């Protein structure tokens, strides 16, 4: 019997559901946790929009307190965390679902609404996970190009068909960092059929400003077909624990939860997320630091002559078009891992000051090796 490895290009002998064979495997940013082949140093990991900060001390303490209970299953109803979120967001408990990262909740939402031949719409470029969700559900991905770096909601409304079942609006958008005005999103929700699930993916909401105002939450209160997706992976710095949440009216939350696998949010993640929500000052201090670093990096990139848009997130976006792959490869050769998203551009996550200085110096070095001007035509 031959050994079948799950790598692109390896053929399996087992029967495969139609459509699965053509799924393009998700290519993650290179891991730098020390468990990967590259090891911890000397790479500067700016490819995956992670937080550069270790979890807050209060969060580490909460994790330590539950380590001795790992012989037990996690709370399948995730009650304590859902209660904390419901209180934080001022919504009833029935409006909150928690999962192993917001990506798991996105998958549940798509599996519950889209089947073979149905259409899942999202912008392009937007979060790289969305096409995978469509393929796994057997749905058709409908990609609507951004206009001027932001969601083109006119074009998205026009592209709706009888088969459209769900639409992602990534706000702020990964990878461009752009946002759409709350009133424009609301108008879009009113323009499209109300049997279409609208997912406002707000993974980067905390970086937008203080206090955090999410478009999704205010829409959820008025529209039964809208959900807001949030995560502890970014601002809260808990990407390695996998915990995210979804907020919607009770009926739509129930629809999403029909595709839920029990126990997927582990005990450490539940305890850590509760502690992180409680530590408001700790989070606020880190968000302030991210804003300072954001100004530093955007300014540095502009001084290098790069046309960089404002960003409302923890990453910067370079419109490098078909130069993206070569630019990122060159950055990688100099020890700075950034994310190429050809043919659109390169995304650079904000790090701490040391990482950001190294990134800017490396961008300067790499720019000098490119013969042609990297500004878009
Ligand atoms: C826009 C967006 N949505 C969802 C996710 C997935 O986040 P999580 O770690 O909560 O699964 C990401 C992660 O990069 C993202 O950028």
XYZ file of C-alpha atoms and ligand atoms in Angstrom:
393
model
C 0.000 0.000 0.000
C 1.411 3.351 -0.890
C 1.611 6.208 1.541
C -0.718 9.055 0.563
C 0.465 12.423 1.698
C -1.931 15.336 1.669
C 0.008 17.485 -0.697
C -1.101 19.152 -3.895
C -0.453 16.790 -6.774
C -0.721 13.523 -4.822
C -3.557 11.309 -6.043
C -5.648 9.485 -3.462
C -7.080 5.989 -4.089
C -10.217 6.749 -2.055
C -13.415 7.945 -3.669
C -13.528 11.724 -3.564
C -16.723 13.795 -3.555
C -17.083 15.716 -6.849
C -15.434 19.119 -6.613
C -13.047 18.211 -3.772
C -10.223 17.235 -6.133
C -10.150 20.684 -7.697
C -9.873 22.557 -4.379
C -6.715 24.583 -4.245
C -5.004 23.846 -0.950
C -4.767 26.875 1.351
C -1.174 28.084 1.382
C -0.536 29.610 4.796
C 2.012 32.332 5.529
C 5.221 30.696 6.725
C 4.955 29.824 10.411
C 7.641 31.134 12.693
C 6.640 29.538 15.969
C 9.829 27.554 16.222
C 7.928 24.383 15.365
C 8.310 25.045 11.655
C 11.209 24.283 9.389
C 12.520 27.826 9.536
C 12.854 28.044 13.278
C 12.498 31.180 15.355
C 15.347 33.397 14.227
C 16.543 35.394 12.414
C 13.295 35.763 10.458
C 10.976 38.677 11.074
C 7.469 37.221 10.757
C 5.293 39.846 9.046
C 3.235 37.575 6.789
C 0.170 36.563 8.812
C -1.264 39.672 10.499
C -0.458 38.323 13.946
C 0.126 40.484 17.000
C 3.821 40.987 17.790
C 2.991 41.002 21.515
C 2.906 37.940 23.744
C -0.497 37.346 25.399
C -1.217 39.780 28.260
C 0.070 38.594 31.670
C -3.519 38.351 32.983
C -4.322 36.060 30.053
C -1.307 33.837 30.671
C -2.387 33.542 34.323
C -5.924 32.524 33.303
C -4.505 29.865 30.985
C -2.257 28.506 33.743
C -5.243 28.239 36.060
C -7.105 25.833 33.744
C -4.182 23.718 32.521
C -4.843 21.217 35.325
C -8.376 20.658 34.007
C -7.430 19.505 30.525
C -8.470 15.906 31.250
C -12.056 17.210 30.883
C -13.789 18.272 27.691
C -14.228 22.010 27.214
C -17.645 23.525 27.976
C -19.501 22.651 24.731
C -21.917 25.560 25.163
C -19.002 27.968 25.780
C -21.318 29.648 28.289
C -18.907 31.746 30.339
C -17.210 33.226 27.267
C -20.505 33.787 25.461
C -21.877 35.513 28.562
C -18.808 37.747 28.730
C -19.188 38.604 25.034
C -22.928 39.198 25.341
C -22.276 41.627 28.209
C -19.446 43.333 26.321
C -21.514 43.776 23.154
C -24.811 44.378 24.943
C -26.699 41.604 23.143
C -28.599 38.557 24.451
C -26.673 35.292 24.906
C -28.606 33.626 22.063
C -27.036 36.102 19.642
C -23.461 34.931 20.219
C -21.739 31.847 18.776
C -18.106 30.959 19.467
C -15.779 28.792 17.403
C -12.182 27.685 16.929
C -11.211 30.909 15.187
C -13.612 33.035 13.162
C -12.662 30.982 10.100
C -14.465 27.985 11.607
C -17.579 30.111 12.046
C -17.253 31.367 8.447
C -17.157 27.739 7.317
C -20.213 26.854 9.387
C -22.091 29.838 7.972
C -21.198 28.904 4.399
C -21.966 25.196 4.865
C -25.343 26.118 6.354
C -26.311 28.418 3.470
C -24.483 27.395 0.268
C -24.576 24.082 -1.586
C -23.564 22.848 -5.030
C -24.382 25.435 -7.684
C -25.066 28.195 -5.168
C -23.041 31.381 -5.247
C -20.853 32.804 -2.496
C -19.813 36.372 -3.254
C -16.839 38.316 -1.965
C -14.452 41.024 -3.080
C -11.104 40.492 -4.772
C -8.527 40.833 -3.395
C -9.974 40.067 -0.001
C -9.284 37.478 2.684
C -7.580 34.454 1.102
C -9.762 32.063 3.114
C -13.014 32.925 1.282
C -12.353 30.989 -1.965
C -11.572 27.914 0.107
C -14.930 28.177 1.895
C -16.739 28.238 -1.447
C -14.850 25.194 -2.733
C -15.401 23.153 0.418
C -19.138 23.886 0.256
C -19.197 23.037 -3.472
C -20.448 26.553 -4.148
C -19.381 28.915 -6.915
C -17.118 31.753 -5.804
C -18.196 35.075 -7.297
C -15.313 37.524 -6.977
C -15.978 41.209 -7.454
C -12.888 43.393 -8.011
C -12.252 46.180 -5.534
C -12.668 49.704 -6.807
C -9.907 52.053 -5.765
C -8.734 49.559 -3.130
C -12.158 49.211 -1.470
C -15.284 47.056 -1.816
C -17.315 48.033 -4.869
C -20.744 47.584 -3.334
C -22.527 48.875 -6.472
C -20.918 46.118 -8.524
C -21.570 43.567 -5.786
C -25.289 44.450 -5.653
C -25.479 44.209 -9.452
C -23.796 40.789 -9.437
C -26.435 39.232 -7.161
C -28.362 36.424 -8.908
C -31.086 33.967 -7.951
C -28.305 31.635 -6.804
C -26.555 34.084 -4.466
C -26.772 32.661 -0.948
C -24.119 34.485 1.057
C -21.915 37.585 0.693
C -18.786 38.518 2.650
C -17.944 42.138 3.326
C -14.500 42.275 4.879
C -14.356 45.539 6.808
C -11.593 46.681 7.123
C -10.544 44.671 4.107
C -7.697 42.191 4.266
C -5.326 42.772 2.442
C -5.873 46.412 1.402
C -6.813 47.803 4.839
C -9.658 49.856 3.354
C -13.053 50.398 4.974
C -16.504 51.164 3.643
C -18.756 53.728 5.298
C -21.386 52.305 7.631
C -24.222 54.016 5.722
C -23.042 52.521 2.403
C -22.976 49.013 3.869
C -26.441 49.550 5.327
C -27.721 50.699 1.922
C -26.191 47.560 0.371
C -27.957 45.356 2.925
C -31.227 47.062 2.025
C -30.561 46.683 -1.721
C -30.037 42.914 -1.733
C -32.622 40.183 -1.060
C -33.129 39.512 2.623
C -32.773 35.730 2.225
C -29.060 36.258 1.436
C -26.740 35.893 4.433
C -24.462 38.926 4.726
C -21.304 38.280 6.684
C -19.512 41.388 7.914
C -16.033 40.083 8.637
C -14.574 42.452 11.213
C -11.428 40.559 12.155
C -9.524 43.873 12.393
C -12.289 45.991 13.994
C -10.318 46.782 17.155
C -7.607 48.527 15.151
C -10.030 51.019 13.616
C -10.254 53.412 16.498
C -11.087 54.024 20.101
C -13.839 53.344 21.126
C -14.419 50.374 18.847
C -17.458 50.983 16.678
C -18.331 48.037 14.527
C -20.596 48.446 11.569
C -21.639 44.816 11.889
C -23.125 45.048 15.325
C -25.360 47.980 14.521
C -26.545 46.210 11.346
C -27.205 42.978 13.252
C -29.623 44.865 15.490
C -31.709 45.947 12.496
C -31.297 43.133 9.952
C -32.052 39.445 10.536
C -29.813 38.314 7.620
C -26.606 40.009 8.823
C -23.915 38.504 11.039
C -20.739 40.095 12.368
C -17.586 37.991 12.685
C -14.844 38.883 15.148
C -11.720 37.156 16.404
C -9.278 36.980 19.296
C -6.464 36.211 16.816
C -5.525 39.771 15.921
C -5.833 42.620 18.466
C -6.082 40.217 21.407
C -2.959 38.387 20.244
C -4.344 34.870 20.688
C -3.932 33.507 17.152
C -2.324 30.313 18.431
C -5.314 29.424 20.607
C -7.976 29.628 17.878
C -11.005 31.483 19.148
C -13.446 33.736 17.337
C -17.112 34.697 17.557
C -20.150 35.527 15.511
C -23.034 37.809 16.433
C -26.425 37.743 14.734
C -30.093 37.588 15.539
C -31.035 34.281 17.272
C -32.594 32.597 14.193
C -29.555 33.164 11.992
C -27.157 32.142 14.777
C -29.119 28.890 15.022
C -28.717 28.353 11.255
C -24.957 28.819 11.552
C -24.753 26.517 14.569
C -26.363 23.643 12.646
C -22.967 22.990 11.014
C -21.087 23.262 14.315
C -18.794 20.496 15.557
C -19.088 20.278 19.348
C -16.092 20.995 21.613
C -14.163 22.893 18.941
C -13.264 25.780 21.270
C -10.785 24.359 23.750
C -10.616 25.044 27.475
C -7.474 27.197 27.278
C -8.973 29.318 24.520
C -12.210 29.885 26.441
C -10.389 30.942 29.626
C -7.902 33.121 27.757
C -10.579 34.941 25.770
C -12.557 35.771 28.919
C -9.422 37.129 30.602
C -8.463 39.128 27.533
C -11.911 40.755 27.358
C -11.598 41.718 31.026
C -8.174 43.313 30.655
C -9.401 46.446 28.916
C -6.406 48.569 29.901
C -3.929 45.959 28.713
C -5.652 45.740 25.328
C -6.003 49.521 25.001
C -2.273 50.019 25.632
C -1.402 47.533 22.905
C -3.823 49.043 20.434
C -2.259 52.447 21.064
C 1.147 50.943 20.327
C -0.136 49.419 17.079
C -1.449 52.835 16.025
C 1.938 54.407 16.752
C 3.707 51.691 14.763
C 1.205 52.066 11.934
C 2.005 55.753 11.560
C 5.737 54.952 11.727
C 5.576 52.255 9.026
C 3.240 54.146 6.665
C 5.439 57.213 6.955
C 8.578 55.141 6.370
C 7.108 53.458 3.278
C 5.980 56.803 1.869
C 9.411 58.272 2.431
C 10.732 55.449 0.273
C 8.474 56.722 -2.492
C 5.934 53.915 -2.277
C 2.291 54.808 -2.899
C 0.763 53.474 0.332
C -2.874 53.963 1.232
C -4.069 54.666 4.739
C -4.878 51.475 6.594
C -7.216 50.873 9.515
C -5.610 47.584 10.499
C -2.373 46.017 11.737
C -0.911 45.707 8.245
C 0.156 47.825 5.301
C -0.558 47.120 1.649
C 1.683 47.720 -1.313
C -0.001 47.741 -4.738
C 2.876 46.026 -6.516
C 0.804 44.140 -9.091
C 2.745 41.446 -10.911
C 5.931 42.359 -9.028
C 4.389 41.068 -5.779
C 5.896 37.581 -5.827
C 9.403 38.744 -6.721
C 9.319 41.533 -4.137
C 8.175 39.214 -1.322
C 10.730 36.575 -2.297
C 13.481 39.168 -2.137
C 12.245 40.388 1.269
C 12.285 36.755 2.430
C 15.867 36.329 1.239
C 16.735 39.237 3.538
C 14.935 37.566 6.456
C 11.654 39.511 6.438
C 8.605 37.367 5.734
C 5.786 39.281 4.040
C 2.723 38.051 2.189
C 2.616 38.221 -1.613
C -0.883 38.184 -3.083
C -0.191 38.118 -6.808
C -1.279 39.685 -9.085
C -2.379 42.385 -6.643
C 0.359 43.282 -4.209
C 2.183 42.568 -0.987
C 0.863 42.766 2.555
C 3.225 43.671 5.383
C 2.022 43.041 8.936
C 3.019 45.631 11.531
C 5.461 44.315 14.089
C 7.045 45.931 17.119
C 9.478 48.825 16.610
C 12.515 46.570 16.131
C 10.729 44.460 13.513
C 9.322 47.522 11.757
C 12.703 49.220 11.529
C 14.151 46.056 10.066
C 11.223 45.777 7.627
C 11.629 49.361 6.408
C 15.379 48.981 5.996
C 14.796 45.767 4.056
C 12.150 47.360 1.823
C 14.713 50.069 1.004
C 17.337 47.450 0.131
C 14.916 45.405 -1.962
C 13.601 48.461 -3.816
C 17.127 49.248 -4.895
C 17.408 45.801 -6.506
C 14.286 46.342 -8.627
C 15.112 47.973 -11.879
C 11.709 49.330 -12.677
C 9.831 51.841 -10.598
C 7.427 49.947 -8.354
C 4.717 52.582 -8.336
C 1.582 51.325 -10.051
C 1.014 52.472 -13.641
C -10.446 39.026 7.326
C -10.145 37.791 8.097
N -11.146 37.018 8.486
C -10.943 35.910 9.189
C -9.667 35.512 9.532
C -9.492 34.245 10.301
O -9.232 34.528 11.627
P -9.248 33.433 12.751
O -7.852 33.328 13.242
O -10.184 33.964 13.792
O -9.764 32.160 12.157
C -8.578 36.282 9.133
C -7.216 35.863 9.460
O -6.239 36.327 8.947
C -8.825 37.451 8.399
O -7.827 38.227 7.968
